[in-house]
């Protein structure tokens, strides 16, 4: 297995939020919740479609009704690319769904699902409705049903957990799986299942290396919340051919945070080498590369300003900081929206202040060097990431 596939491969057991919840709350608490759920649903057996890796089907779900299959498009160098295929009957349901969408009446989509309980786009649309009215558990159930249906259609050769199966996002029939994975990943994060969310994010990233959903802008957050610090370092080093990815706002700051926590662990010492950059240096580099991030962290975390903070924020390096273009401004806003919770830890706030003070005291030449690196890495005069909506990265 090559390095890229190895770092993005997933163990099916790590896709079970129930297992992570057991670690968080204990087996007795989870058993009590499961018993209550079984009593509400009745003693029904799960749909028989073989063992699934993405979700465990609920006992009250109907049998999968087909209509969708998957075919191999091509294979090269051990990587296989697939696409979903709709039957003629499924295409008719798709037309009915589009008519429901045009009516702007979610009740019509709900009615369509009564007749076709596994229509992917209808499940996604209704899940989005429930999410917007705050019914997150109902939304999650619909997303799980969607993932179950899409997995039922998989080719026997399709194995996204191994990191070598691809789906082209430009093929519209493939898009429901991307949407379902991204939305379900968000749900898991809201539940506090950060490790499970990270694993789903890995699956999402492996499907299309162009990352059409912007999963790379949140995988660092889930890795940090799950304590997967060494994995995050390995991911940035191994998954991307272009190491300039480390210049992205989220990775430049999150790699520093990951290194900070690794330094706090005694077991990290044997892995350290003379080439390992200290976390304080990484954070100072991030602040020189993206100085406008500091005031946004202080405002959003929020961090209570004292005299030292006021002095730092008034320093010309930070007071005059600009993002450096629409693309970078957008990425910085995504980073703040997704990661501001990381900076609520008092120890990290003190560490951040020390790094900011060090940047203020540094010679201007070093800051200028990082400013040149920023200008070279983010040259576009238009927003290249406009399709990655900032609200998509909020809990």
Coordinates of C-alpha atoms in Angstrom, one line a residue:
X1 CA 0.0 0.0 0.0
X2 CA 1.4 3.4 -1.0
X3 CA 1.8 6.2 1.6
X4 CA -1.2 8.1 0.4
X5 CA -3.6 5.1 0.6
X6 CA -2.1 4.1 3.9
X7 CA -2.7 7.4 5.6
X8 CA -6.3 7.7 4.3
X9 CA -7.3 4.1 4.8
X10 CA -10.1 3.4 7.3
X11 CA -10.9 0.5 9.6
X12 CA -14.7 -0.2 9.4
X13 CA -15.0 -0.4 13.2
X14 CA -13.9 3.3 13.5
X15 CA -17.0 4.3 11.5
X16 CA -19.2 3.3 14.4
X17 CA -20.2 6.3 16.5
X18 CA -21.7 3.9 19.1
X19 CA -18.2 2.7 19.9
X20 CA -16.8 6.2 20.4
X21 CA -19.8 7.1 22.5
X22 CA -19.1 4.0 24.7
X23 CA -15.6 5.4 25.3
X24 CA -17.0 8.9 26.2
X25 CA -20.0 7.9 28.3
X26 CA -19.4 4.3 29.3
X27 CA -21.1 1.1 28.2
X28 CA -23.9 1.2 30.8
X29 CA -25.2 4.6 29.6
X30 CA -25.1 3.6 25.9
X31 CA -26.8 0.2 26.7
X32 CA -29.6 2.1 28.5
X33 CA -30.1 4.4 25.5
X34 CA -30.1 1.4 23.1
X35 CA -32.7 -0.5 25.2
X36 CA -35.0 2.5 25.2
X37 CA -34.6 2.9 21.4
X38 CA -35.4 -0.8 20.8
X39 CA -38.6 -0.5 23.0
X40 CA -39.7 2.5 20.9
X41 CA -39.0 0.8 17.6
X42 CA -40.3 -2.7 18.5
X43 CA -38.3 -5.9 18.0
X44 CA -37.8 -5.7 14.2
X45 CA -35.0 -7.3 12.4
X46 CA -32.6 -5.2 10.3
X47 CA -33.0 -5.2 6.5
X48 CA -31.2 -8.1 5.0
X49 CA -28.6 -6.7 2.5
X50 CA -25.4 -8.0 4.0
X51 CA -23.1 -6.4 6.4
X52 CA -22.6 -2.6 5.8
X53 CA -19.6 -0.5 6.8
X54 CA -20.9 3.1 6.7
X55 CA -24.0 2.7 8.9
X56 CA -25.9 0.0 10.7
X57 CA -29.5 -0.2 9.3
X58 CA -32.3 0.3 11.7
X59 CA -34.7 -2.5 12.3
X60 CA -37.8 -0.5 11.1
X61 CA -36.3 0.3 7.7
X62 CA -37.9 -1.3 4.7
X63 CA -35.9 -3.5 2.4
X64 CA -33.7 -1.7 -0.1
X65 CA -35.7 -1.3 -3.3
X66 CA -32.8 -1.2 -5.9
X67 CA -32.9 1.2 -8.8
X68 CA -29.2 2.2 -8.4
X69 CA -26.1 0.2 -9.3
X70 CA -22.4 0.9 -9.7
X71 CA -20.0 0.2 -12.5
X72 CA -16.3 0.3 -13.0
X73 CA -15.2 3.1 -15.3
X74 CA -11.5 2.4 -15.5
X75 CA -8.5 1.1 -13.4
X76 CA -4.9 2.3 -13.4
X77 CA -2.0 1.7 -11.1
X78 CA -4.1 -0.1 -8.6
X79 CA -6.7 2.7 -8.4
X80 CA -10.2 2.0 -9.6
X81 CA -12.7 4.6 -10.6
X82 CA -16.5 3.9 -10.5
X83 CA -19.8 5.6 -11.1
X84 CA -23.3 5.2 -10.0
X85 CA -25.9 4.2 -12.6
X86 CA -29.6 4.9 -12.4
X87 CA -32.3 2.5 -13.8
X88 CA -35.1 3.7 -16.0
X89 CA -37.5 3.5 -13.1
X90 CA -35.2 5.4 -10.8
X91 CA -34.9 8.2 -13.4
X92 CA -38.6 8.5 -13.4
X93 CA -38.5 9.0 -9.6
X94 CA -35.8 11.5 -10.1
X95 CA -38.0 13.5 -12.4
X96 CA -40.8 13.4 -9.8
X97 CA -38.3 14.6 -7.2
X98 CA -37.3 17.6 -9.3
X99 CA -41.0 18.5 -9.7
X100 CA -41.3 18.4 -5.9
X101 CA -38.4 20.7 -5.5
X102 CA -39.9 23.1 -8.0
X103 CA -43.0 23.3 -5.8
X104 CA -41.0 24.4 -2.8
X105 CA -43.1 22.2 -0.6
X106 CA -41.1 19.7 1.5
X107 CA -44.3 17.8 2.3
X108 CA -44.3 16.6 -1.4
X109 CA -40.8 15.3 -0.9
X110 CA -41.9 13.5 2.2
X111 CA -44.8 11.9 0.3
X112 CA -42.4 10.8 -2.5
X113 CA -40.3 9.1 0.2
X114 CA -43.3 7.1 1.4
X115 CA -43.5 5.5 -2.0
X116 CA -39.7 5.4 -2.7
X117 CA -38.0 5.2 0.8
X118 CA -34.5 5.0 -0.6
X119 CA -34.5 7.8 -3.1
X120 CA -31.2 9.5 -2.3
X121 CA -31.9 13.1 -3.4
X122 CA -35.2 13.1 -1.5
X123 CA -33.5 11.8 1.6
X124 CA -30.9 14.5 1.4
X125 CA -33.4 17.2 0.8
X126 CA -35.6 16.3 3.6
X127 CA -32.6 15.8 6.0
X128 CA -31.6 19.4 5.1
X129 CA -35.1 20.6 6.0
X130 CA -35.0 18.9 9.4
X131 CA -31.5 20.3 10.1
X132 CA -32.7 23.8 9.4
X133 CA -35.6 23.5 11.9
X134 CA -33.3 22.0 14.5
X135 CA -34.5 18.4 14.3
X136 CA -30.9 17.1 14.0
X137 CA -31.6 13.5 15.1
X138 CA -34.3 13.1 12.5
X139 CA -32.0 14.6 9.9
X140 CA -29.3 12.1 10.9
X141 CA -31.7 9.2 10.5
X142 CA -32.5 10.2 7.0
X143 CA -28.8 10.6 6.2
X144 CA -28.1 7.2 7.5
X145 CA -30.8 5.7 5.3
X146 CA -29.3 7.5 2.3
X147 CA -25.8 6.2 3.1
X148 CA -27.3 2.7 3.5
X149 CA -29.1 2.8 0.2
X150 CA -26.0 4.1 -1.7
X151 CA -23.8 1.4 -0.1
X152 CA -26.3 -1.3 -1.1
X153 CA -25.6 -0.3 -4.7
X154 CA -21.8 -0.6 -4.4
X155 CA -19.9 -2.8 -6.8
X156 CA -18.1 -5.8 -5.1
X157 CA -14.8 -4.2 -6.3
X158 CA -15.6 -0.8 -4.7
X159 CA -13.7 -0.4 -1.4
X160 CA -13.5 3.2 -0.3
X161 CA -12.0 2.2 3.1
X162 CA -8.8 1.1 1.4
X163 CA -8.1 4.5 -0.1
X164 CA -7.9 3.4 -3.7
X165 CA -11.4 3.6 -5.0
X166 CA -12.5 6.8 -6.7
X167 CA -15.7 8.5 -7.7
X168 CA -15.7 11.5 -10.1
X169 CA -17.7 14.3 -8.6
X170 CA -18.4 15.7 -12.0
X171 CA -20.7 12.8 -12.6
X172 CA -24.0 14.0 -11.1
X173 CA -25.1 10.5 -10.2
X174 CA -22.1 10.3 -7.8
X175 CA -22.8 13.5 -5.9
X176 CA -25.4 12.2 -3.4
X177 CA -22.7 10.0 -1.7
X178 CA -20.5 13.1 -1.3
X179 CA -23.3 15.2 0.1
X180 CA -24.5 12.4 2.5
X181 CA -20.9 11.8 3.8
X182 CA -20.3 15.5 4.4
X183 CA -23.6 16.1 6.1
X184 CA -23.3 13.0 8.2
X185 CA -19.7 13.9 9.2
X186 CA -21.0 17.2 10.5
X187 CA -23.7 15.5 12.5
X188 CA -21.1 13.2 14.1
X189 CA -19.0 16.2 15.0
X190 CA -22.0 17.9 16.7
X191 CA -22.5 14.8 18.7
X192 CA -19.0 14.9 20.0
X193 CA -17.9 11.8 17.9
X194 CA -14.8 13.6 16.5
X195 CA -12.8 10.4 15.8
X196 CA -15.7 8.9 13.9
X197 CA -16.2 12.2 12.0
X198 CA -12.5 12.2 11.1
X199 CA -12.8 8.7 9.7
X200 CA -15.8 9.7 7.5
X201 CA -13.8 12.7 6.4
X202 CA -11.0 10.4 5.3
X203 CA -13.5 8.4 3.2
X204 CA -14.8 11.6 1.6
X205 CA -11.3 12.8 0.8
X206 CA -10.3 9.5 -0.8
X207 CA -13.2 9.4 -3.2
X208 CA -12.1 12.4 -5.3
X209 CA -8.6 13.9 -4.8
X210 CA -9.8 17.2 -6.1
X211 CA -11.8 17.5 -2.8
X212 CA -15.0 19.1 -4.3
X213 CA -16.7 19.3 -0.9
X214 CA -13.8 21.0 0.9
X215 CA -13.2 18.2 3.4
X216 CA -9.6 19.2 3.8
X217 CA -10.8 22.4 5.5
X218 CA -12.2 20.5 8.5
X219 CA -10.2 17.2 8.7
X220 CA -7.6 19.0 10.8
X221 CA -10.3 20.1 13.3
X222 CA -11.6 16.6 13.8
X223 CA -8.1 15.2 14.1
X224 CA -7.2 17.7 16.8
X225 CA -10.5 17.2 18.7
X226 CA -9.9 13.4 18.5
X227 CA -6.3 13.7 19.7
X228 CA -4.9 12.3 16.5
X229 CA -1.9 14.6 16.4
X230 CA 0.7 12.3 14.9
X231 CA -1.8 11.2 12.2
X232 CA -2.5 14.8 11.2
X233 CA 1.3 15.4 10.7
X234 CA 1.5 12.2 8.7
X235 CA -1.5 13.1 6.6
X236 CA -0.2 16.5 5.5
X237 CA 3.2 15.0 4.7
X238 CA 1.9 11.9 2.8
X239 CA -1.5 12.7 1.3
X240 CA -0.7 15.7 -0.8
X241 CA 1.9 15.8 -3.6
X242 CA 2.3 19.6 -3.2
X243 CA 3.6 20.4 0.3
X244 CA 2.4 24.0 -0.1
X245 CA -0.9 22.7 1.4
X246 CA 0.8 23.3 4.7
X247 CA 0.5 27.0 3.9
X248 CA -3.3 26.9 4.0
X249 CA -4.6 28.7 7.1
X250 CA -6.1 25.7 8.7
X251 CA -3.1 23.4 8.3
X252 CA -0.5 26.1 9.2
X253 CA -2.2 26.7 12.6
X254 CA -3.4 23.1 13.2
X255 CA 0.0 21.6 12.6
X256 CA 1.4 23.9 15.2
X257 CA -1.3 22.9 17.7
X258 CA -0.8 19.2 17.0
X259 CA 3.0 19.6 17.6
X260 CA 2.2 21.5 20.8
X261 CA 0.1 18.6 22.2
X262 CA 2.7 16.1 21.1
X263 CA 5.3 18.0 23.0
X264 CA 3.2 17.7 26.1
X265 CA 3.2 13.9 25.9
X266 CA 6.2 12.1 27.3
X267 CA 5.7 9.3 24.7
X268 CA 6.3 11.9 21.9
X269 CA 9.9 12.4 22.9
X270 CA 11.3 9.2 21.2
X271 CA 9.7 10.3 17.9
X272 CA 11.3 13.8 18.0
X273 CA 14.3 14.4 15.9
X274 CA 16.7 17.2 15.3
X275 CA 14.6 18.0 12.2
X276 CA 11.3 18.4 14.2
X277 CA 10.3 22.0 14.2
X278 CA 9.2 23.1 17.7
X279 CA 5.5 24.1 18.1
X280 CA 6.3 27.6 19.1
X281 CA 8.3 28.1 15.9
X282 CA 5.4 26.6 13.8
X283 CA 2.9 29.0 15.5
X284 CA 5.1 32.0 14.9
X285 CA 5.5 31.1 11.3
X286 CA 1.7 30.7 11.0
X287 CA 1.2 34.2 12.5
X288 CA 3.7 35.7 10.2
X289 CA 2.1 33.9 7.2
X290 CA -1.5 34.7 8.2
X291 CA -1.3 37.7 10.6
X292 CA -5.0 38.6 10.1
X293 CA -6.0 35.4 11.8
X294 CA -4.9 36.6 15.2
X295 CA -7.5 39.3 15.7
X296 CA -10.2 36.9 14.4
X297 CA -9.3 34.2 16.9
X298 CA -9.2 36.8 19.8
X299 CA -12.7 38.1 18.8
X300 CA -14.3 34.7 18.1
X301 CA -12.9 32.4 20.8
X302 CA -13.2 34.9 22.6
X303 CA -10.0 35.7 24.4
X304 CA -10.2 38.3 27.2
X305 CA -7.8 41.1 26.3
X306 CA -5.3 42.3 28.8
X307 CA -2.6 45.0 28.4
X308 CA -0.3 42.5 26.7
X309 CA -2.9 41.5 24.2
X310 CA -3.8 45.1 23.5
X311 CA -0.2 45.9 22.8
X312 CA 0.2 42.9 20.5
X313 CA -3.0 43.7 18.5
X314 CA -1.9 47.3 18.0
X315 CA 1.5 46.3 16.7
X316 CA 1.9 47.1 13.0
X317 CA 2.3 43.5 12.0
X318 CA -1.2 42.6 13.2
X319 CA -2.9 46.0 13.2
X320 CA -2.2 46.5 9.5
X321 CA -2.7 42.9 8.5
X322 CA -4.8 42.1 5.5
X323 CA -5.8 38.6 4.3
X324 CA -4.0 38.9 0.9
X325 CA -6.9 38.4 -1.5
X326 CA -10.4 37.0 -1.8
X327 CA -9.4 33.4 -1.8
X328 CA -7.3 33.6 1.3
X329 CA -9.8 35.7 3.1
X330 CA -12.4 33.0 2.4
X331 CA -10.1 30.3 3.7
X332 CA -9.3 32.3 6.8
X333 CA -13.0 32.8 7.5
X334 CA -13.6 29.0 7.0
X335 CA -10.8 28.3 9.5
X336 CA -12.2 30.6 12.1
X337 CA -15.7 29.2 11.7
X338 CA -14.6 25.6 12.0
X339 CA -11.7 25.9 14.5
X340 CA -12.4 28.7 16.9
X341 CA -13.4 26.3 19.6
X342 CA -9.8 24.9 19.6
X343 CA -8.6 28.2 21.0
X344 CA -10.9 28.3 24.0
X345 CA -8.3 26.3 26.0
X346 CA -6.5 28.7 28.4
X347 CA -3.1 27.0 27.9
X348 CA -3.4 27.5 24.1
X349 CA -4.4 31.1 24.6
X350 CA -1.3 31.8 26.7
X351 CA 0.8 30.0 24.1
X352 CA -0.7 32.0 21.3
X353 CA 0.0 35.2 23.1
X354 CA 3.6 34.3 23.7
X355 CA 4.0 33.5 20.0
X356 CA 2.4 36.7 19.0
X357 CA 4.7 38.7 21.3
X358 CA 7.7 36.9 19.7
X359 CA 6.5 37.8 16.3
X360 CA 6.2 41.5 17.3
X361 CA 9.8 41.4 18.6
X362 CA 11.2 39.6 15.6
X363 CA 13.0 41.5 12.9
X364 CA 10.9 42.8 10.0
X365 CA 12.8 40.8 7.4
X366 CA 11.4 37.5 8.5
X367 CA 7.8 38.7 8.4
X368 CA 8.5 40.1 4.9
X369 CA 9.7 36.7 3.8
X370 CA 6.5 35.1 4.9
X371 CA 4.5 37.8 3.3
X372 CA 6.2 37.0 0.0
X373 CA 5.4 33.3 0.5
X374 CA 1.7 34.2 1.1
X375 CA 1.6 36.4 -2.0
X376 CA 3.1 33.6 -4.1
X377 CA 0.9 30.8 -2.8
X378 CA -2.4 32.8 -3.1
X379 CA -2.2 34.8 -6.3
X380 CA -5.7 34.6 -7.6
X381 CA -7.6 37.9 -7.7
X382 CA -10.9 36.1 -7.4
X383 CA -12.2 33.6 -4.9
X384 CA -11.2 30.1 -6.0
X385 CA -13.1 28.5 -3.1
X386 CA -16.4 30.3 -3.5
X387 CA -18.3 26.9 -3.7
X388 CA -17.1 26.1 -0.2
X389 CA -19.7 28.0 1.8
X390 CA -18.5 29.2 5.2
X391 CA -21.8 28.1 6.8
X392 CA -21.2 24.5 5.7
X393 CA -18.3 24.4 8.2
X394 CA -20.3 25.6 11.2
X395 CA -21.9 23.3 13.8

